[in-house]
Each structure stands twice: as structure tokens, then as C-alpha cells.
CSV table of C-alpha atoms in Angstrom, one decimal:
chain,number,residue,atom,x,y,z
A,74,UNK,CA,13.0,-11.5,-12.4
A,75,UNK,CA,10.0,-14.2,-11.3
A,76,UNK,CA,7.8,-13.4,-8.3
A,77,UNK,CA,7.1,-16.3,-6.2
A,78,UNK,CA,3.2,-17.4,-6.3
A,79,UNK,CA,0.5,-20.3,-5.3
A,80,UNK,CA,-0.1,-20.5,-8.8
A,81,UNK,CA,2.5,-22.3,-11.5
A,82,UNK,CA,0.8,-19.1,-13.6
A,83,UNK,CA,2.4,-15.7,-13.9
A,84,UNK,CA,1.5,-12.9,-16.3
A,85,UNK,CA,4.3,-10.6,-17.9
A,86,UNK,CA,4.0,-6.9,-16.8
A,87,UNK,CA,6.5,-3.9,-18.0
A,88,UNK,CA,5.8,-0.6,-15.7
A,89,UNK,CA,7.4,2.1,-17.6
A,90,UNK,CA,8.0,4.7,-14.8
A,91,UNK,CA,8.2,7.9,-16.2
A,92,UNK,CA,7.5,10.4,-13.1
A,93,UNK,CA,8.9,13.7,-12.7
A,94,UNK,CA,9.6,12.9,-9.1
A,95,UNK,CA,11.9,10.3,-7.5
A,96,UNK,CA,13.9,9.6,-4.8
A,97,UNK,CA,15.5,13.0,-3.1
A,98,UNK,CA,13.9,15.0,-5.9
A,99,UNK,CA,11.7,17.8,-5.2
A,100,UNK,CA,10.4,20.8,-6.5
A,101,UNK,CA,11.5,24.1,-4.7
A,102,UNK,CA,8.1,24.5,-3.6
A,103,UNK,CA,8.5,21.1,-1.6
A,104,UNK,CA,12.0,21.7,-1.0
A,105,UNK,CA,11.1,24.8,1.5
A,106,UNK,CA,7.8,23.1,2.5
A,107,UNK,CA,9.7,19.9,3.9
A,108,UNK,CA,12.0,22.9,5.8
A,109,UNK,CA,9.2,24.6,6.9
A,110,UNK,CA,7.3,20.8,8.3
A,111,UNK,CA,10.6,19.4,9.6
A,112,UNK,CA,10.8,22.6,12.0
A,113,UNK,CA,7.2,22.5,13.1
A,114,UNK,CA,6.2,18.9,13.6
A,115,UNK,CA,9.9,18.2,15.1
A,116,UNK,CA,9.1,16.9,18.7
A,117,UNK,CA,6.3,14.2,17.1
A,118,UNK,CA,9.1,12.5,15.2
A,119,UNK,CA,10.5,9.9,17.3
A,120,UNK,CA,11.9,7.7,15.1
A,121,UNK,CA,14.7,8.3,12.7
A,122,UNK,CA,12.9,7.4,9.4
A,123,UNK,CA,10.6,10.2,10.8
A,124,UNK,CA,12.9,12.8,10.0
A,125,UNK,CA,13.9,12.1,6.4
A,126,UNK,CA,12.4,13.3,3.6
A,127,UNK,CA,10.9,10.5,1.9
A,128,UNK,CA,8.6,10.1,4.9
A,129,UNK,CA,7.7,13.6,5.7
A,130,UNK,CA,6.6,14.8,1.9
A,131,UNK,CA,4.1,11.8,2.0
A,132,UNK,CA,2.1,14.2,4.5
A,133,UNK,CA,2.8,17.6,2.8
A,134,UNK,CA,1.9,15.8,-0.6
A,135,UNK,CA,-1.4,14.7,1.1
A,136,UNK,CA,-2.2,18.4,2.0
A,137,UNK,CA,-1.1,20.1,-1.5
A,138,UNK,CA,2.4,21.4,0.8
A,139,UNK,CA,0.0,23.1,3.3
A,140,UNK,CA,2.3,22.7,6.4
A,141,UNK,CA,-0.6,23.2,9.5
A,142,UNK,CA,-2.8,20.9,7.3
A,143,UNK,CA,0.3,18.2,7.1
A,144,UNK,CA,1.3,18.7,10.6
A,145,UNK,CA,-2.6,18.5,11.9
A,146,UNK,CA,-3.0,15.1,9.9
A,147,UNK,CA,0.9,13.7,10.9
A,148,UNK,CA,-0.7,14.8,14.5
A,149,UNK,CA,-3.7,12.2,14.3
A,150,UNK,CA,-1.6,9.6,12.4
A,151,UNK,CA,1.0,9.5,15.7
A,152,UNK,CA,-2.0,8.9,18.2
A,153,UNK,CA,-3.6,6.6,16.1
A,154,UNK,CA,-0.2,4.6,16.3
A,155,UNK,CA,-0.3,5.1,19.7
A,156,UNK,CA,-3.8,3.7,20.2
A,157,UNK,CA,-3.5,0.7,18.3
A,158,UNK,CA,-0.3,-0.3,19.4
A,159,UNK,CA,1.2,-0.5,15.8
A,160,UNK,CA,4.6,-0.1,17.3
A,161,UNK,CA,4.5,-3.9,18.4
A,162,UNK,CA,2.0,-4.8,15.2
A,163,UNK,CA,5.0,-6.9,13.3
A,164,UNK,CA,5.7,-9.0,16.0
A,165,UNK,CA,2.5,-9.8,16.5
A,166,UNK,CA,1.8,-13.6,16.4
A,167,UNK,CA,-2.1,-13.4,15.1
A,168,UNK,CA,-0.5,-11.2,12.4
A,169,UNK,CA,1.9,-14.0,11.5
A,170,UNK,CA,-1.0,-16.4,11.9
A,171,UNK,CA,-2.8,-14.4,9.8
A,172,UNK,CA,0.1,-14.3,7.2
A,173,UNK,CA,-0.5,-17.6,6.4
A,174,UNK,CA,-3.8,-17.5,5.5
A,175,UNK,CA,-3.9,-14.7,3.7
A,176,UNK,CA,-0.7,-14.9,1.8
A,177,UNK,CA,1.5,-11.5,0.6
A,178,UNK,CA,5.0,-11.1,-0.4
A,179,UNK,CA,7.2,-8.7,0.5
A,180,UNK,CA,10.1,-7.3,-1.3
A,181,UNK,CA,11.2,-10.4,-3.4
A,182,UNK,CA,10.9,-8.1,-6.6
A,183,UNK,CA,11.9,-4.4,-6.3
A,184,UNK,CA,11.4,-2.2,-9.5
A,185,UNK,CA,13.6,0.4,-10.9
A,186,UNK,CA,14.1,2.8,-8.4
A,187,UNK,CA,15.2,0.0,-5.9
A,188,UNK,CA,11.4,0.4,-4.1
A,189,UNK,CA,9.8,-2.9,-2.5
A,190,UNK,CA,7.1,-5.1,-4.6
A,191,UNK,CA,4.3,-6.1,-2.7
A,192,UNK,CA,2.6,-8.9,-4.1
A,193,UNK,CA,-0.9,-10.7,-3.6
A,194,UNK,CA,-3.3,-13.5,-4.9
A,195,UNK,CA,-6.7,-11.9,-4.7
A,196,UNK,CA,-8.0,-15.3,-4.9
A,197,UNK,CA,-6.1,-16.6,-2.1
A,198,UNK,CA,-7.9,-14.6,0.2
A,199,UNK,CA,-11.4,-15.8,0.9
A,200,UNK,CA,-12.6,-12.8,2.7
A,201,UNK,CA,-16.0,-13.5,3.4
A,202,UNK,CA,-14.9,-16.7,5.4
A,203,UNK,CA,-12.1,-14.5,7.2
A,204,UNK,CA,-15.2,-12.1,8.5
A,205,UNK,CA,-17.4,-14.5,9.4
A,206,UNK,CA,-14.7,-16.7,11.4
A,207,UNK,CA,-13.8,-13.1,13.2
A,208,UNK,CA,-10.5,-12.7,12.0
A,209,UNK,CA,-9.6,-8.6,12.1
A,210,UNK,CA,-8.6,-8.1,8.1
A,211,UNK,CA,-8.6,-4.5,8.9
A,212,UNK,CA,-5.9,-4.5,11.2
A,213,UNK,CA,-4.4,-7.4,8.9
A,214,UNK,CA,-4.0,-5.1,6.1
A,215,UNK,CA,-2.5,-2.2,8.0
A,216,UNK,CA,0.3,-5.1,8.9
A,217,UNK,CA,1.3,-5.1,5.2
A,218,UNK,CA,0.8,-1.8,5.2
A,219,UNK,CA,3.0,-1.2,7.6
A,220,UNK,CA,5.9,-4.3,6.4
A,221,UNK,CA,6.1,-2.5,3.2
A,222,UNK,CA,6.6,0.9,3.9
A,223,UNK,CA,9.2,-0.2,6.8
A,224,UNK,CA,11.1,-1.9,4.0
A,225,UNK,CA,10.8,0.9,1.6
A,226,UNK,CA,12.1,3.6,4.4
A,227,UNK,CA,15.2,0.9,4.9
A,228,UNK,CA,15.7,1.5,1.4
A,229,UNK,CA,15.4,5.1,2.1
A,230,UNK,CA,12.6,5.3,-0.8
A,231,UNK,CA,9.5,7.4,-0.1
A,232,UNK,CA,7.6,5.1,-1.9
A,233,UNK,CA,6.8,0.9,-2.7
A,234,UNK,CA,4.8,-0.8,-5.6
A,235,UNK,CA,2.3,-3.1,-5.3
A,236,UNK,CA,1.5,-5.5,-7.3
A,237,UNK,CA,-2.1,-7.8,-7.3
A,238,UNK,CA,-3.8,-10.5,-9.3
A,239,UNK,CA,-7.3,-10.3,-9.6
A,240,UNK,CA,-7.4,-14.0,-11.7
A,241,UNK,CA,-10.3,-16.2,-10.2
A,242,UNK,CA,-12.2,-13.0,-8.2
A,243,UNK,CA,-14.9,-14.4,-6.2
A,244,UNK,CA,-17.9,-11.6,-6.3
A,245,UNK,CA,-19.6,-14.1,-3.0
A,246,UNK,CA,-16.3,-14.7,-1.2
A,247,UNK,CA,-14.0,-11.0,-2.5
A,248,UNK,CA,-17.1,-9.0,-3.4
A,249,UNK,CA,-19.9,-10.1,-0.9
A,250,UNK,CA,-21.4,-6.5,0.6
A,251,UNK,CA,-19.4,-7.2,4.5
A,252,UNK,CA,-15.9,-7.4,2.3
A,253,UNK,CA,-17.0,-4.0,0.5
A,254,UNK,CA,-17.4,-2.5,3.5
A,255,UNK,CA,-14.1,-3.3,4.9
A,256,UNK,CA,-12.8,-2.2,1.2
A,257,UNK,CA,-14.2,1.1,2.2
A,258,UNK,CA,-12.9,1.4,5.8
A,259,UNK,CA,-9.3,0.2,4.2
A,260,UNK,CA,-9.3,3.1,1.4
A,261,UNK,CA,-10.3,5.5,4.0
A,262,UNK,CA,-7.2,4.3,6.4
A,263,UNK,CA,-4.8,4.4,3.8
A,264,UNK,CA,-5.9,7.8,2.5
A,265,UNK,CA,-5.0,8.8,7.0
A,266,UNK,CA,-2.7,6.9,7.5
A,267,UNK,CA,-0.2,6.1,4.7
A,268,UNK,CA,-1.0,9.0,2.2
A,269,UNK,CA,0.9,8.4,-1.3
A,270,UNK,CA,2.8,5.1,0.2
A,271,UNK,CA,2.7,3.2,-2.8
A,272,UNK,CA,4.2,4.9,-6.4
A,273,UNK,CA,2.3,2.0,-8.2
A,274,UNK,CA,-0.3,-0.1,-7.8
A,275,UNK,CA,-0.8,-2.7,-10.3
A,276,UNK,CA,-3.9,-4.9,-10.9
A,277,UNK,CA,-3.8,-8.1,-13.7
A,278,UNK,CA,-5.9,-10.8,-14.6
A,279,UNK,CA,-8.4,-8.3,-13.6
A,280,UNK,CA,-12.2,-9.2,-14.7
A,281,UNK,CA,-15.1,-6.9,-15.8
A,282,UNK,CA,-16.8,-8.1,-12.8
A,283,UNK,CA,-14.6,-6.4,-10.7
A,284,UNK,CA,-15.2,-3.0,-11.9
A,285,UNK,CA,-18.1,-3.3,-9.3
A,286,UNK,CA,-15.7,-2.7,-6.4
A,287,UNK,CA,-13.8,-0.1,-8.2
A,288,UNK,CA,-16.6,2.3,-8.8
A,289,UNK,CA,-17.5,2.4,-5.3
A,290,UNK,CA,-13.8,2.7,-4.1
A,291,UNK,CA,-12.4,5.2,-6.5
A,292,UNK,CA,-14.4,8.0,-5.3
A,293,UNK,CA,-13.1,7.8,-2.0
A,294,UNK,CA,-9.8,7.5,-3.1
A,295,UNK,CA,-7.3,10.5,-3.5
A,296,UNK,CA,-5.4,12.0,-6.8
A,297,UNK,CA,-2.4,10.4,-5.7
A,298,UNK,CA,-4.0,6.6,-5.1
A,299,UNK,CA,-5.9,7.4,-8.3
A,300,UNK,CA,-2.9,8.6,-10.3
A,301,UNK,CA,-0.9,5.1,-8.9
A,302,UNK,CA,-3.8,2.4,-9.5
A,303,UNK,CA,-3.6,0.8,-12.9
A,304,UNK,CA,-6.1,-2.1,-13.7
A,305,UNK,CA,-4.3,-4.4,-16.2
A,306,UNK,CA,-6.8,-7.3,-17.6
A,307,UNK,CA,-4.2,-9.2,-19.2
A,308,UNK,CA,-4.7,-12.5,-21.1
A,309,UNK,CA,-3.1,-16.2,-19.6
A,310,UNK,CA,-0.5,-18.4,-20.7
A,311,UNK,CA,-1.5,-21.7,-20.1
A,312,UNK,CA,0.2,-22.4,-17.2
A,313,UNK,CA,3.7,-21.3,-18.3
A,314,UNK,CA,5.6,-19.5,-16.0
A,315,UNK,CA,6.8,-16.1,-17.6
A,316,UNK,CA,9.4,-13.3,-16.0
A,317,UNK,CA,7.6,-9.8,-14.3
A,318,UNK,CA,9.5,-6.9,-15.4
A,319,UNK,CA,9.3,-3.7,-12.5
């Protein structure tokens, strides 16, 4: 299946998913963990997506099934969408504003296991113009975030894929030391906020250069993040459109 982009260029990718876990399969272990969380963090869960499996094990998952450390984080992850409003965060206009200048696509490709593709141009985002013309990335990104894991739970899968080109990285307007930091402030979110949320994610076209940015975030990241990230620096095709394979 093709993937809609900017560019009339498109690189061939074939994941081969070969996990233990998928969708409603879980060890015992987790089994009577997810029993054990369901019971205790019961009167946080307000939404039905909230109760299901796929979205509970992302917490126990982040905590190694240690129930009081899940329910502790879940805690801080239901006031922090409390404080920010997130509730309201897809119908925000500046966030559809946003959209449009920062371009990302959202479940037009889904991969095997019927999860949601997110896809992105690295080079259609000029971030250092976006910070110095005050637009809020952060809570820009937490927008996808939150698009894509909505349409995976719809699904009813725990988890999505995304999938980024790194073709034409920009080290002054992607790499300049204001866009690191909000690099590192993202990592750390995601790591809060939306532990495990993505099974894959992909990187092509990616340059050497660009290995700069991955040293400082990978440290930060967790097992899980680590274990999905998979840098791909795959050649071009002279303009020809080719299929992506998830």
C-alpha cells in the first residue's frame, strides 16, 4: 500500500514483526498483574478505553508489572490530563492550525496487526523557525501523540507504528541546540505519559549526521522505546514512487 507524502519520493520498507506479544496476549505474569491494577486504579479510569487491557498493560509494562509503581505513575498521568486540558486537545483549532504546518498522517497505512501508521517528513518541519515564531511544538506533539493512540484504542490495539523520514535533515533548522532541547523534554513526556504507545518506530533516509540527536536522546529513553526505534538509512529511487510494506 502507498503512504501519502509532500514528496513524489517514497522508500520501500518491510517490518517483519516477530514479537512474542500482540494484541490480548499476555504472559500469566501480566495476566494477574492487569487483575490486580484494574481493581486498584478502578475509580481513576473514566473512560471506557481506560478499562481494557491494551491501555492498562502500557503502565504495568512501564513499571516491570509492579502494580503501586503503575498505579502511582497512571496517578500523575490523569492530573497531568487534567491540567493541560488534553481532553479538549483534538479539537483545538491552533492544533489544527498547527497541522498544517507541520504536516503528519494518521492512520492511512495500518501494519499487520491492524495498528495505526503514523507518518512524518522530518524535513517538512522547520523547527527552529516554529520556536522562534512561538508556536508550542511541545504541546503540538502530544496532539499526535494523543490522535494516534485514540485511533489505535478504536482499533482496540495497545499499540501504533510510527513511521519517519529523516531525508533532507536540517542540523540549523531540526538540530539547532533550542530544537534538542525540546527533543529532550518530548522523550521525557512520552516516557510519562504514553509509556510503550508505539510497537515500532521506524526511521529512513536517515543521515549520519543525525546520529548527533540520537546519542543524546537514547539515554533517556526506556527499554521499550529503545527496543521499538529502528534507524533505517536507506538509499533513493530517483523520484519513483515505490509501495511501503507494514
Amino acid at each position: 500500500m502507498e503512504i501519502v507524502n509532500s514528496y513524489n519520493l517514497l522508500v520501500m520498507v518491510f517490518v517483519i514483526i516477530d514479537f512474542n506479544i500482540t494484541r490480548g496476549d499476555y504472559t500469566q505474569s501480566e495476566v494477574e498483574a492487569l487483575g490486580q491494577f484494574r481493581h486498584a486504579v478502578k475509580k481513576f479510569l473514566t473512560k471506557d478505553y481506560e478499562n481494557k487491557d491494551y491501555f492498562l498493560i502500557h503502565w504495568l509494562r512501564a513499571r516491570k508489572l509492579d502494580v503501586s509503581g503503575a498505579k502511582l505513575m497512571l496517578e500523575k498521568y490523569k492530573i497531568w490530563r487534567n491540567e493541560t486540558n488534553l481532553d479538549q486537545i483534538l479539537d483545538e483549532e491552533g492544533m489544527k492550525l498547527l497541522l498544517k504546518m507541520y504536516p503528519a498522517y494518521f492512520g492511512e497505512v495500518t501494519d499487520k496487526k491492524s495498528q495505526p501508521v503514523l507518518q512524518m517528513v522530518l524535513a517538512e518541519w522547520n523547527v527552529r523557525k516554529g520556536i522562534l515564531a512561538g508556536h508550542d511544538l511541545r504541546r503540538f506533539v502530544v496532539y499526535i501523540w494523543e490522535r494516534i493512540s485514540t485511533m489505535a484504542y478504536k482499533q482496540e490495539c495497545a499499540h501504533s507504528v510510527a513511521l519517519i523520514d529523516v531525508n533532507n535533515y536540517s542540523a540549523r533548522e531540526q538540530g539547532c541546540l533550542a530544537c534538542i532541547s525540546i527533543y529532550v523534554d518530548l522523550v521525557n513526556m512520552f516516557e510519562k505519559y504514553y509509556p510503550n504507545s508505539f510497537e515500532h518506530i521506524i526511521m529512513v533516509n536517515t543521515p549520519r549526521i543525525f546520529e548527533n540527536i540520537l546519542q543524546i536522546i537514547r539515554p533517556i529513553m526506556s527499554i521499550y522505546t529503545k527496543k521499538a526505534l529502528k534507524v533505517r538509512n536507506v538509499c533513493h529511487h530517483g523520484g519513483k514512487r515505490l509501495p511501503l510494506k507494514v
